């Protein structure tokens, strides 16, 4: 199955979905958004990295920033923070460049390595898009964390690949149904930028739109 471009979802949404399906639905289906210190710091870091007009070339290395990527198979599109094309003996050809190159995606995050897999899932999603676009195989990428100032290598293994494809299928199902899951409160809710919109402690808001309508009806009566 291949998706039409009009049906593409945002690659970056997979991290929201993995963290909290309700958070993803509020942002991507109900178009709700709110900033906090975490989202602002993350945005500032990405602005420093993202310059689609800046491509560095060094000896045996080409660095592309804010590289647009997409996958017809998974029905997603977005940007890679950084992709390094490294000269090698067994790789792909790049237009306008001599030799063969491997493809190495790098995702930038403001904090430090997590115990959970959200960041690895997002990087793997980007790698799968790059594989489809360049007809190649990517065995490894990396995540650069602003707090530690280090790259953390990530093996693009079979388990991550399977999970990414499964999550995107589920995301498309939610999006097609316009389905926003009910609240499931946890301690993670306290750090979420959408907690004042989601209202997790209510525990039973079906959707933000429904809640707002209920509040308006109460004020009018």
mmCIF file with all atom_site columns, C-alpha atoms in Angstrom:
data_model
loop_
_atom_site.group_PDB
_atom_site.id
_atom_site.type_symbol
_atom_site.label_atom_id
_atom_site.label_alt_id
_atom_site.label_comp_id
_atom_site.label_asym_id
_atom_site.label_entity_id
_atom_site.label_seq_id
_atom_site.pdbx_PDB_ins_code
_atom_site.Cartn_x
_atom_site.Cartn_y
_atom_site.Cartn_z
_atom_site.occupancy
_atom_site.B_iso_or_equiv
_atom_site.pdbx_formal_charge
_atom_site.auth_seq_id
_atom_site.auth_comp_id
_atom_site.auth_asym_id
_atom_site.auth_atom_id
_atom_site.pdbx_PDB_model_num
ATOM 1   C CA . UNK A 1 1   ? 0.000   0.000  0.000  1.00 0.00 ? 1   UNK A CA 1
ATOM 2   C CA . UNK A 1 2   ? 1.175   3.531  -0.794 1.00 0.00 ? 2   UNK A CA 1
ATOM 3   C CA . UNK A 1 3   ? -0.277  6.747  0.612  1.00 0.00 ? 3   UNK A CA 1
ATOM 4   C CA . UNK A 1 4   ? -1.123  9.851  -1.388 1.00 0.00 ? 4   UNK A CA 1
ATOM 5   C CA . UNK A 1 5   ? 0.803   12.992 -0.395 1.00 0.00 ? 5   UNK A CA 1
ATOM 6   C CA . UNK A 1 6   ? -2.395  14.624 0.896  1.00 0.00 ? 6   UNK A CA 1
ATOM 7   C CA . UNK A 1 7   ? -2.616  11.841 3.491  1.00 0.00 ? 7   UNK A CA 1
ATOM 8   C CA . UNK A 1 8   ? 0.929   12.182 4.818  1.00 0.00 ? 8   UNK A CA 1
ATOM 9   C CA . UNK A 1 9   ? 1.384   12.631 8.560  1.00 0.00 ? 9   UNK A CA 1
ATOM 10  C CA . UNK A 1 10  ? 4.274   14.467 10.222 1.00 0.00 ? 10  UNK A CA 1
ATOM 11  C CA . UNK A 1 11  ? 7.271   12.286 11.077 1.00 0.00 ? 11  UNK A CA 1
ATOM 12  C CA . UNK A 1 12  ? 7.896   14.304 14.242 1.00 0.00 ? 12  UNK A CA 1
ATOM 13  C CA . UNK A 1 13  ? 4.460   13.254 15.496 1.00 0.00 ? 13  UNK A CA 1
ATOM 14  C CA . UNK A 1 14  ? 5.693   9.722  16.146 1.00 0.00 ? 14  UNK A CA 1
ATOM 15  C CA . UNK A 1 15  ? 7.535   10.936 19.227 1.00 0.00 ? 15  UNK A CA 1
ATOM 16  C CA . UNK A 1 16  ? 4.367   12.581 20.568 1.00 0.00 ? 16  UNK A CA 1
ATOM 17  C CA . UNK A 1 17  ? 2.371   9.424  19.813 1.00 0.00 ? 17  UNK A CA 1
ATOM 18  C CA . UNK A 1 18  ? 4.897   7.151  21.536 1.00 0.00 ? 18  UNK A CA 1
ATOM 19  C CA . UNK A 1 19  ? 4.976   9.443  24.588 1.00 0.00 ? 19  UNK A CA 1
ATOM 20  C CA . UNK A 1 20  ? 1.194   9.924  24.782 1.00 0.00 ? 20  UNK A CA 1
ATOM 21  C CA . UNK A 1 21  ? -1.433  9.125  22.151 1.00 0.00 ? 21  UNK A CA 1
ATOM 22  C CA . UNK A 1 22  ? -3.746  11.778 23.544 1.00 0.00 ? 22  UNK A CA 1
ATOM 23  C CA . UNK A 1 23  ? -1.022  14.427 23.294 1.00 0.00 ? 23  UNK A CA 1
ATOM 24  C CA . UNK A 1 24  ? -0.472  13.511 19.644 1.00 0.00 ? 24  UNK A CA 1
ATOM 25  C CA . UNK A 1 25  ? -4.199  13.662 18.878 1.00 0.00 ? 25  UNK A CA 1
ATOM 26  C CA . UNK A 1 26  ? -4.613  17.050 20.575 1.00 0.00 ? 26  UNK A CA 1
ATOM 27  C CA . UNK A 1 27  ? -1.768  18.491 18.487 1.00 0.00 ? 27  UNK A CA 1
ATOM 28  C CA . UNK A 1 28  ? -2.272  16.787 15.136 1.00 0.00 ? 28  UNK A CA 1
ATOM 29  C CA . UNK A 1 29  ? -6.032  16.185 15.030 1.00 0.00 ? 29  UNK A CA 1
ATOM 30  C CA . UNK A 1 30  ? -7.524  18.940 17.213 1.00 0.00 ? 30  UNK A CA 1
ATOM 31  C CA . UNK A 1 31  ? -4.766  21.453 16.334 1.00 0.00 ? 31  UNK A CA 1
ATOM 32  C CA . UNK A 1 32  ? -4.111  22.360 19.975 1.00 0.00 ? 32  UNK A CA 1
ATOM 33  C CA . UNK A 1 33  ? -0.696  23.610 21.078 1.00 0.00 ? 33  UNK A CA 1
ATOM 34  C CA . UNK A 1 34  ? 0.910   25.350 24.042 1.00 0.00 ? 34  UNK A CA 1
ATOM 35  C CA . UNK A 1 35  ? 4.506   26.278 24.822 1.00 0.00 ? 35  UNK A CA 1
ATOM 36  C CA . UNK A 1 36  ? 6.489   25.633 27.984 1.00 0.00 ? 36  UNK A CA 1
ATOM 37  C CA . UNK A 1 37  ? 10.194  25.969 28.802 1.00 0.00 ? 37  UNK A CA 1
ATOM 38  C CA . UNK A 1 38  ? 10.931  22.530 27.328 1.00 0.00 ? 38  UNK A CA 1
ATOM 39  C CA . UNK A 1 39  ? 9.315   23.217 23.955 1.00 0.00 ? 39  UNK A CA 1
ATOM 40  C CA . UNK A 1 40  ? 10.920  26.669 23.726 1.00 0.00 ? 40  UNK A CA 1
ATOM 41  C CA . UNK A 1 41  ? 14.419  25.331 24.441 1.00 0.00 ? 41  UNK A CA 1
ATOM 42  C CA . UNK A 1 42  ? 13.896  22.538 21.933 1.00 0.00 ? 42  UNK A CA 1
ATOM 43  C CA . UNK A 1 43  ? 12.764  24.999 19.284 1.00 0.00 ? 43  UNK A CA 1
ATOM 44  C CA . UNK A 1 44  ? 15.791  27.223 19.853 1.00 0.00 ? 44  UNK A CA 1
ATOM 45  C CA . UNK A 1 45  ? 18.148  24.270 19.451 1.00 0.00 ? 45  UNK A CA 1
ATOM 46  C CA . UNK A 1 46  ? 16.510  23.201 16.192 1.00 0.00 ? 46  UNK A CA 1
ATOM 47  C CA . UNK A 1 47  ? 16.702  26.739 14.820 1.00 0.00 ? 47  UNK A CA 1
ATOM 48  C CA . UNK A 1 48  ? 20.463  26.671 15.353 1.00 0.00 ? 48  UNK A CA 1
ATOM 49  C CA . UNK A 1 49  ? 20.748  23.364 13.502 1.00 0.00 ? 49  UNK A CA 1
ATOM 50  C CA . UNK A 1 50  ? 18.224  23.960 10.705 1.00 0.00 ? 50  UNK A CA 1
ATOM 51  C CA . UNK A 1 51  ? 19.499  25.890 7.745  1.00 0.00 ? 51  UNK A CA 1
ATOM 52  C CA . UNK A 1 52  ? 18.258  24.304 4.510  1.00 0.00 ? 52  UNK A CA 1
ATOM 53  C CA . UNK A 1 53  ? 20.612  26.496 2.502  1.00 0.00 ? 53  UNK A CA 1
ATOM 54  C CA . UNK A 1 54  ? 23.719  25.367 4.389  1.00 0.00 ? 54  UNK A CA 1
ATOM 55  C CA . UNK A 1 55  ? 25.511  22.256 3.120  1.00 0.00 ? 55  UNK A CA 1
ATOM 56  C CA . UNK A 1 56  ? 29.009  21.602 4.389  1.00 0.00 ? 56  UNK A CA 1
ATOM 57  C CA . UNK A 1 57  ? 31.541  19.611 2.423  1.00 0.00 ? 57  UNK A CA 1
ATOM 58  C CA . UNK A 1 58  ? 34.707  18.288 3.985  1.00 0.00 ? 58  UNK A CA 1
ATOM 59  C CA . UNK A 1 59  ? 37.153  15.595 2.953  1.00 0.00 ? 59  UNK A CA 1
ATOM 60  C CA . UNK A 1 60  ? 34.992  12.532 2.335  1.00 0.00 ? 60  UNK A CA 1
ATOM 61  C CA . UNK A 1 61  ? 31.975  14.059 4.108  1.00 0.00 ? 61  UNK A CA 1
ATOM 62  C CA . UNK A 1 62  ? 28.898  16.029 3.019  1.00 0.00 ? 62  UNK A CA 1
ATOM 63  C CA . UNK A 1 63  ? 26.627  17.465 5.746  1.00 0.00 ? 63  UNK A CA 1
ATOM 64  C CA . UNK A 1 64  ? 23.042  18.387 4.816  1.00 0.00 ? 64  UNK A CA 1
ATOM 65  C CA . UNK A 1 65  ? 20.806  20.264 7.268  1.00 0.00 ? 65  UNK A CA 1
ATOM 66  C CA . UNK A 1 66  ? 16.987  20.377 7.443  1.00 0.00 ? 66  UNK A CA 1
ATOM 67  C CA . UNK A 1 67  ? 16.809  17.736 4.721  1.00 0.00 ? 67  UNK A CA 1
ATOM 68  C CA . UNK A 1 68  ? 13.195  17.088 3.581  1.00 0.00 ? 68  UNK A CA 1
ATOM 69  C CA . UNK A 1 69  ? 12.274  13.407 3.681  1.00 0.00 ? 69  UNK A CA 1
ATOM 70  C CA . UNK A 1 70  ? 9.131   11.373 3.007  1.00 0.00 ? 70  UNK A CA 1
ATOM 71  C CA . UNK A 1 71  ? 7.839   7.830  2.658  1.00 0.00 ? 71  UNK A CA 1
ATOM 72  C CA . UNK A 1 72  ? 4.980   6.732  0.427  1.00 0.00 ? 72  UNK A CA 1
ATOM 73  C CA . UNK A 1 73  ? 4.947   3.333  2.119  1.00 0.00 ? 73  UNK A CA 1
ATOM 74  C CA . UNK A 1 74  ? 4.448   4.777  5.626  1.00 0.00 ? 74  UNK A CA 1
ATOM 75  C CA . UNK A 1 75  ? 2.569   7.924  4.555  1.00 0.00 ? 75  UNK A CA 1
ATOM 76  C CA . UNK A 1 76  ? 4.758   10.440 6.367  1.00 0.00 ? 76  UNK A CA 1
ATOM 77  C CA . UNK A 1 77  ? 6.962   13.443 5.637  1.00 0.00 ? 77  UNK A CA 1
ATOM 78  C CA . UNK A 1 78  ? 9.176   15.855 7.527  1.00 0.00 ? 78  UNK A CA 1
ATOM 79  C CA . UNK A 1 79  ? 12.773  16.963 7.943  1.00 0.00 ? 79  UNK A CA 1
ATOM 80  C CA . UNK A 1 80  ? 15.976  15.442 9.261  1.00 0.00 ? 80  UNK A CA 1
ATOM 81  C CA . UNK A 1 81  ? 17.979  17.795 11.469 1.00 0.00 ? 81  UNK A CA 1
ATOM 82  C CA . UNK A 1 82  ? 21.267  16.630 9.959  1.00 0.00 ? 82  UNK A CA 1
ATOM 83  C CA . UNK A 1 83  ? 22.228  13.928 7.481  1.00 0.00 ? 83  UNK A CA 1
ATOM 84  C CA . UNK A 1 84  ? 25.864  13.056 6.945  1.00 0.00 ? 84  UNK A CA 1
ATOM 85  C CA . UNK A 1 85  ? 26.820  11.487 3.635  1.00 0.00 ? 85  UNK A CA 1
ATOM 86  C CA . UNK A 1 86  ? 30.087  9.668  4.241  1.00 0.00 ? 86  UNK A CA 1
ATOM 87  C CA . UNK A 1 87  ? 32.338  8.551  1.402  1.00 0.00 ? 87  UNK A CA 1
ATOM 88  C CA . UNK A 1 88  ? 32.694  4.770  1.298  1.00 0.00 ? 88  UNK A CA 1
ATOM 89  C CA . UNK A 1 89  ? 33.403  1.856  -1.031 1.00 0.00 ? 89  UNK A CA 1
ATOM 90  C CA . UNK A 1 90  ? 29.868  0.472  -1.019 1.00 0.00 ? 90  UNK A CA 1
ATOM 91  C CA . UNK A 1 91  ? 27.218  3.180  -0.962 1.00 0.00 ? 91  UNK A CA 1
ATOM 92  C CA . UNK A 1 92  ? 24.958  5.379  -3.086 1.00 0.00 ? 92  UNK A CA 1
ATOM 93  C CA . UNK A 1 93  ? 25.704  7.928  -5.756 1.00 0.00 ? 93  UNK A CA 1
ATOM 94  C CA . UNK A 1 94  ? 24.906  11.573 -5.074 1.00 0.00 ? 94  UNK A CA 1
ATOM 95  C CA . UNK A 1 95  ? 24.118  13.943 -7.923 1.00 0.00 ? 95  UNK A CA 1
ATOM 96  C CA . UNK A 1 96  ? 27.009  16.298 -8.572 1.00 0.00 ? 96  UNK A CA 1
ATOM 97  C CA . UNK A 1 97  ? 29.469  14.408 -6.380 1.00 0.00 ? 97  UNK A CA 1
ATOM 98  C CA . UNK A 1 98  ? 32.065  11.800 -7.217 1.00 0.00 ? 98  UNK A CA 1
ATOM 99  C CA . UNK A 1 99  ? 32.287  8.473  -5.463 1.00 0.00 ? 99  UNK A CA 1
ATOM 100 C CA . UNK A 1 100 ? 29.870  6.523  -3.291 1.00 0.00 ? 100 UNK A CA 1
ATOM 101 C CA . UNK A 1 101 ? 28.381  7.559  0.055  1.00 0.00 ? 101 UNK A CA 1
ATOM 102 C CA . UNK A 1 102 ? 26.706  6.008  3.076  1.00 0.00 ? 102 UNK A CA 1
ATOM 103 C CA . UNK A 1 103 ? 23.783  7.806  4.755  1.00 0.00 ? 103 UNK A CA 1
ATOM 104 C CA . UNK A 1 104 ? 23.927  8.703  8.458  1.00 0.00 ? 104 UNK A CA 1
ATOM 105 C CA . UNK A 1 105 ? 20.990  10.617 10.053 1.00 0.00 ? 105 UNK A CA 1
ATOM 106 C CA . UNK A 1 106 ? 21.470  12.679 13.231 1.00 0.00 ? 106 UNK A CA 1
ATOM 107 C CA . UNK A 1 107 ? 18.604  13.964 15.372 1.00 0.00 ? 107 UNK A CA 1
ATOM 108 C CA . UNK A 1 108 ? 19.149  16.850 17.817 1.00 0.00 ? 108 UNK A CA 1
ATOM 109 C CA . UNK A 1 109 ? 17.496  16.892 21.248 1.00 0.00 ? 109 UNK A CA 1
ATOM 110 C CA . UNK A 1 110 ? 17.794  19.545 23.957 1.00 0.00 ? 110 UNK A CA 1
ATOM 111 C CA . UNK A 1 111 ? 18.002  17.276 27.022 1.00 0.00 ? 111 UNK A CA 1
ATOM 112 C CA . UNK A 1 112 ? 19.834  14.074 27.866 1.00 0.00 ? 112 UNK A CA 1
ATOM 113 C CA . UNK A 1 113 ? 19.388  10.411 26.860 1.00 0.00 ? 113 UNK A CA 1
ATOM 114 C CA . UNK A 1 114 ? 16.052  8.934  27.932 1.00 0.00 ? 114 UNK A CA 1
ATOM 115 C CA . UNK A 1 115 ? 15.274  5.550  29.406 1.00 0.00 ? 115 UNK A CA 1
ATOM 116 C CA . UNK A 1 116 ? 12.338  5.275  26.977 1.00 0.00 ? 116 UNK A CA 1
ATOM 117 C CA . UNK A 1 117 ? 12.624  4.872  23.203 1.00 0.00 ? 117 UNK A CA 1
ATOM 118 C CA . UNK A 1 118 ? 10.808  7.973  21.863 1.00 0.00 ? 118 UNK A CA 1
ATOM 119 C CA . UNK A 1 119 ? 13.976  9.561  20.470 1.00 0.00 ? 119 UNK A CA 1
ATOM 120 C CA . UNK A 1 120 ? 15.212  6.301  18.952 1.00 0.00 ? 120 UNK A CA 1
ATOM 121 C CA . UNK A 1 121 ? 11.802  5.761  17.364 1.00 0.00 ? 121 UNK A CA 1
ATOM 122 C CA . UNK A 1 122 ? 11.893  9.202  15.705 1.00 0.00 ? 122 UNK A CA 1
ATOM 123 C CA . UNK A 1 123 ? 15.433  8.660  14.405 1.00 0.00 ? 123 UNK A CA 1
ATOM 124 C CA . UNK A 1 124 ? 14.470  5.242  13.028 1.00 0.00 ? 124 UNK A CA 1
ATOM 125 C CA . UNK A 1 125 ? 11.476  6.775  11.244 1.00 0.00 ? 125 UNK A CA 1
ATOM 126 C CA . UNK A 1 126 ? 13.797  9.259  9.540  1.00 0.00 ? 126 UNK A CA 1
ATOM 127 C CA . UNK A 1 127 ? 16.195  6.454  8.612  1.00 0.00 ? 127 UNK A CA 1
ATOM 128 C CA . UNK A 1 128 ? 13.387  4.443  6.998  1.00 0.00 ? 128 UNK A CA 1
ATOM 129 C CA . UNK A 1 129 ? 12.372  7.462  4.920  1.00 0.00 ? 129 UNK A CA 1
ATOM 130 C CA . UNK A 1 130 ? 15.967  7.963  3.805  1.00 0.00 ? 130 UNK A CA 1
ATOM 131 C CA . UNK A 1 131 ? 16.258  4.288  2.896  1.00 0.00 ? 131 UNK A CA 1
ATOM 132 C CA . UNK A 1 132 ? 13.177  4.533  0.696  1.00 0.00 ? 132 UNK A CA 1
ATOM 133 C CA . UNK A 1 133 ? 14.333  7.758  -0.947 1.00 0.00 ? 133 UNK A CA 1
ATOM 134 C CA . UNK A 1 134 ? 17.906  6.675  -1.657 1.00 0.00 ? 134 UNK A CA 1
ATOM 135 C CA . UNK A 1 135 ? 17.307  2.926  -2.166 1.00 0.00 ? 135 UNK A CA 1
ATOM 136 C CA . UNK A 1 136 ? 19.854  2.048  0.481  1.00 0.00 ? 136 UNK A CA 1
ATOM 137 C CA . UNK A 1 137 ? 20.122  0.463  3.927  1.00 0.00 ? 137 UNK A CA 1
ATOM 138 C CA . UNK A 1 138 ? 20.982  2.426  7.048  1.00 0.00 ? 138 UNK A CA 1
ATOM 139 C CA . UNK A 1 139 ? 22.403  0.424  9.936  1.00 0.00 ? 139 UNK A CA 1
ATOM 140 C CA . UNK A 1 140 ? 23.096  3.266  12.330 1.00 0.00 ? 140 UNK A CA 1
ATOM 141 C CA . UNK A 1 141 ? 22.301  6.895  13.140 1.00 0.00 ? 141 UNK A CA 1
ATOM 142 C CA . UNK A 1 142 ? 22.874  9.113  16.148 1.00 0.00 ? 142 UNK A CA 1
ATOM 143 C CA . UNK A 1 143 ? 21.093  11.443 18.574 1.00 0.00 ? 143 UNK A CA 1
ATOM 144 C CA . UNK A 1 144 ? 22.916  14.563 19.750 1.00 0.00 ? 144 UNK A CA 1
ATOM 145 C CA . UNK A 1 145 ? 21.819  15.707 23.213 1.00 0.00 ? 145 UNK A CA 1
ATOM 146 C CA . UNK A 1 146 ? 22.254  19.364 24.141 1.00 0.00 ? 146 UNK A CA 1
ATOM 147 C CA . UNK A 1 147 ? 22.647  18.697 27.846 1.00 0.00 ? 147 UNK A CA 1
ATOM 148 C CA . UNK A 1 148 ? 25.508  16.214 27.487 1.00 0.00 ? 148 UNK A CA 1
ATOM 149 C CA . UNK A 1 149 ? 26.881  17.721 24.246 1.00 0.00 ? 149 UNK A CA 1
ATOM 150 C CA . UNK A 1 150 ? 27.447  14.217 22.935 1.00 0.00 ? 150 UNK A CA 1
ATOM 151 C CA . UNK A 1 151 ? 26.250  12.014 20.109 1.00 0.00 ? 151 UNK A CA 1
ATOM 152 C CA . UNK A 1 152 ? 24.649  8.746  21.146 1.00 0.00 ? 152 UNK A CA 1
ATOM 153 C CA . UNK A 1 153 ? 24.878  6.094  18.377 1.00 0.00 ? 153 UNK A CA 1
ATOM 154 C CA . UNK A 1 154 ? 21.647  4.204  17.676 1.00 0.00 ? 154 UNK A CA 1
ATOM 155 C CA . UNK A 1 155 ? 21.487  0.875  15.884 1.00 0.00 ? 155 UNK A CA 1
ATOM 156 C CA . UNK A 1 156 ? 18.585  0.878  13.413 1.00 0.00 ? 156 UNK A CA 1
ATOM 157 C CA . UNK A 1 157 ? 17.579  -2.662 14.316 1.00 0.00 ? 157 UNK A CA 1
ATOM 158 C CA . UNK A 1 158 ? 14.659  -4.876 13.350 1.00 0.00 ? 158 UNK A CA 1
ATOM 159 C CA . UNK A 1 159 ? 12.677  -4.236 16.539 1.00 0.00 ? 159 UNK A CA 1
ATOM 160 C CA . UNK A 1 160 ? 12.781  -0.455 16.064 1.00 0.00 ? 160 UNK A CA 1
ATOM 161 C CA . UNK A 1 161 ? 11.862  -0.797 12.387 1.00 0.00 ? 161 UNK A CA 1
ATOM 162 C CA . UNK A 1 162 ? 8.831   -2.947 13.177 1.00 0.00 ? 162 UNK A CA 1
ATOM 163 C CA . UNK A 1 163 ? 7.669   -0.620 15.948 1.00 0.00 ? 163 UNK A CA 1
ATOM 164 C CA . UNK A 1 164 ? 7.929   2.466  13.730 1.00 0.00 ? 164 UNK A CA 1
ATOM 165 C CA . UNK A 1 165 ? 5.820   0.896  10.984 1.00 0.00 ? 165 UNK A CA 1
ATOM 166 C CA . UNK A 1 166 ? 3.239   -0.337 13.486 1.00 0.00 ? 166 UNK A CA 1
ATOM 167 C CA . UNK A 1 167 ? 2.988   3.086  15.161 1.00 0.00 ? 167 UNK A CA 1
ATOM 168 C CA . UNK A 1 168 ? 2.511   4.894  11.854 1.00 0.00 ? 168 UNK A CA 1
ATOM 169 C CA . UNK A 1 169 ? -0.276  2.477  10.908 1.00 0.00 ? 169 UNK A CA 1
ATOM 170 C CA . UNK A 1 170 ? -1.978  3.199  14.232 1.00 0.00 ? 170 UNK A CA 1
ATOM 171 C CA . UNK A 1 171 ? -1.498  6.958  13.782 1.00 0.00 ? 171 UNK A CA 1
ATOM 172 C CA . UNK A 1 172 ? -3.200  6.824  10.370 1.00 0.00 ? 172 UNK A CA 1
ATOM 173 C CA . UNK A 1 173 ? -6.107  4.901  11.888 1.00 0.00 ? 173 UNK A CA 1
ATOM 174 C CA . UNK A 1 174 ? -6.539  7.521  14.636 1.00 0.00 ? 174 UNK A CA 1
ATOM 175 C CA . UNK A 1 175 ? -6.257  10.366 12.137 1.00 0.00 ? 175 UNK A CA 1
ATOM 176 C CA . UNK A 1 176 ? -8.766  8.847  9.708  1.00 0.00 ? 176 UNK A CA 1
ATOM 177 C CA . UNK A 1 177 ? -11.262 8.404  12.553 1.00 0.00 ? 177 UNK A CA 1
ATOM 178 C CA . UNK A 1 178 ? -10.468 11.843 14.070 1.00 0.00 ? 178 UNK A CA 1
ATOM 179 C CA . UNK A 1 179 ? -10.118 9.967  17.332 1.00 0.00 ? 179 UNK A CA 1
ATOM 180 C CA . UNK A 1 180 ? -8.754  11.597 20.481 1.00 0.00 ? 180 UNK A CA 1
ATOM 181 C CA . UNK A 1 181 ? -8.127  9.073  23.292 1.00 0.00 ? 181 UNK A CA 1
ATOM 182 C CA . UNK A 1 182 ? -9.435  9.695  26.779 1.00 0.00 ? 182 UNK A CA 1
ATOM 183 C CA . UNK A 1 183 ? -7.181  10.940 29.562 1.00 0.00 ? 183 UNK A CA 1
ATOM 184 C CA . UNK A 1 184 ? -4.891  8.475  31.321 1.00 0.00 ? 184 UNK A CA 1
ATOM 185 C CA . UNK A 1 185 ? -3.203  10.490 34.048 1.00 0.00 ? 185 UNK A CA 1
ATOM 186 C CA . UNK A 1 186 ? 0.412   9.748  34.971 1.00 0.00 ? 186 UNK A CA 1
ATOM 187 C CA . UNK A 1 187 ? 3.308   11.686 36.508 1.00 0.00 ? 187 UNK A CA 1
ATOM 188 C CA . UNK A 1 188 ? 4.528   12.433 32.966 1.00 0.00 ? 188 UNK A CA 1
ATOM 189 C CA . UNK A 1 189 ? 1.520   14.748 32.564 1.00 0.00 ? 189 UNK A CA 1
ATOM 190 C CA . UNK A 1 190 ? 3.165   17.329 34.864 1.00 0.00 ? 190 UNK A CA 1
ATOM 191 C CA . UNK A 1 191 ? 5.917   18.097 32.321 1.00 0.00 ? 191 UNK A CA 1
ATOM 192 C CA . UNK A 1 192 ? 3.589   18.172 29.307 1.00 0.00 ? 192 UNK A CA 1
ATOM 193 C CA . UNK A 1 193 ? 3.086   21.547 27.629 1.00 0.00 ? 193 UNK A CA 1
ATOM 194 C CA . UNK A 1 194 ? -0.555  20.611 26.961 1.00 0.00 ? 194 UNK A CA 1
ATOM 195 C CA . UNK A 1 195 ? -1.595  19.844 30.539 1.00 0.00 ? 195 UNK A CA 1
ATOM 196 C CA . UNK A 1 196 ? -3.735  23.013 30.765 1.00 0.00 ? 196 UNK A CA 1
ATOM 197 C CA . UNK A 1 197 ? -5.479  22.032 27.527 1.00 0.00 ? 197 UNK A CA 1
ATOM 198 C CA . UNK A 1 198 ? -5.652  18.290 28.140 1.00 0.00 ? 198 UNK A CA 1
ATOM 199 C CA . UNK A 1 199 ? -6.782  18.689 31.775 1.00 0.00 ? 199 UNK A CA 1
ATOM 200 C CA . UNK A 1 200 ? -5.524  15.201 32.694 1.00 0.00 ? 200 UNK A CA 1
ATOM 201 C CA . UNK A 1 201 ? -6.761  15.297 36.277 1.00 0.00 ? 201 UNK A CA 1
ATOM 202 C CA . UNK A 1 202 ? -10.349 15.440 35.071 1.00 0.00 ? 202 UNK A CA 1
ATOM 203 C CA . UNK A 1 203 ? -9.787  11.879 33.970 1.00 0.00 ? 203 UNK A CA 1
ATOM 204 C CA . UNK A 1 204 ? -12.766 11.705 31.647 1.00 0.00 ? 204 UNK A CA 1
ATOM 205 C CA . UNK A 1 205 ? -12.647 14.493 29.033 1.00 0.00 ? 205 UNK A CA 1
ATOM 206 C CA . UNK A 1 206 ? -13.472 12.844 25.714 1.00 0.00 ? 206 UNK A CA 1
ATOM 207 C CA . UNK A 1 207 ? -12.119 15.747 23.698 1.00 0.00 ? 207 UNK A CA 1
ATOM 208 C CA . UNK A 1 208 ? -11.080 19.324 24.198 1.00 0.00 ? 208 UNK A CA 1
ATOM 209 C CA . UNK A 1 209 ? -13.881 20.530 21.925 1.00 0.00 ? 209 UNK A CA 1
ATOM 210 C CA . UNK A 1 210 ? -16.473 18.689 24.006 1.00 0.00 ? 210 UNK A CA 1
ATOM 211 C CA . UNK A 1 211 ? -15.074 20.090 27.252 1.00 0.00 ? 211 UNK A CA 1
ATOM 212 C CA . UNK A 1 212 ? -15.036 23.675 25.953 1.00 0.00 ? 212 UNK A CA 1
ATOM 213 C CA . UNK A 1 213 ? -18.611 23.330 24.698 1.00 0.00 ? 213 UNK A CA 1
ATOM 214 C CA . UNK A 1 214 ? -19.691 22.028 28.100 1.00 0.00 ? 214 UNK A CA 1
ATOM 215 C CA . UNK A 1 215 ? -18.041 25.025 29.798 1.00 0.00 ? 215 UNK A CA 1
ATOM 216 C CA . UNK A 1 216 ? -19.750 27.455 27.402 1.00 0.00 ? 216 UNK A CA 1
ATOM 217 C CA . UNK A 1 217 ? -23.121 25.836 28.028 1.00 0.00 ? 217 UNK A CA 1
ATOM 218 C CA . UNK A 1 218 ? -22.561 26.130 31.770 1.00 0.00 ? 218 UNK A CA 1
ATOM 219 C CA . UNK A 1 219 ? -21.734 29.862 31.507 1.00 0.00 ? 219 UNK A CA 1
ATOM 220 C CA . UNK A 1 220 ? -24.807 30.546 29.363 1.00 0.00 ? 220 UNK A CA 1
ATOM 221 C CA . UNK A 1 221 ? -27.243 28.760 31.675 1.00 0.00 ? 221 UNK A CA 1
#
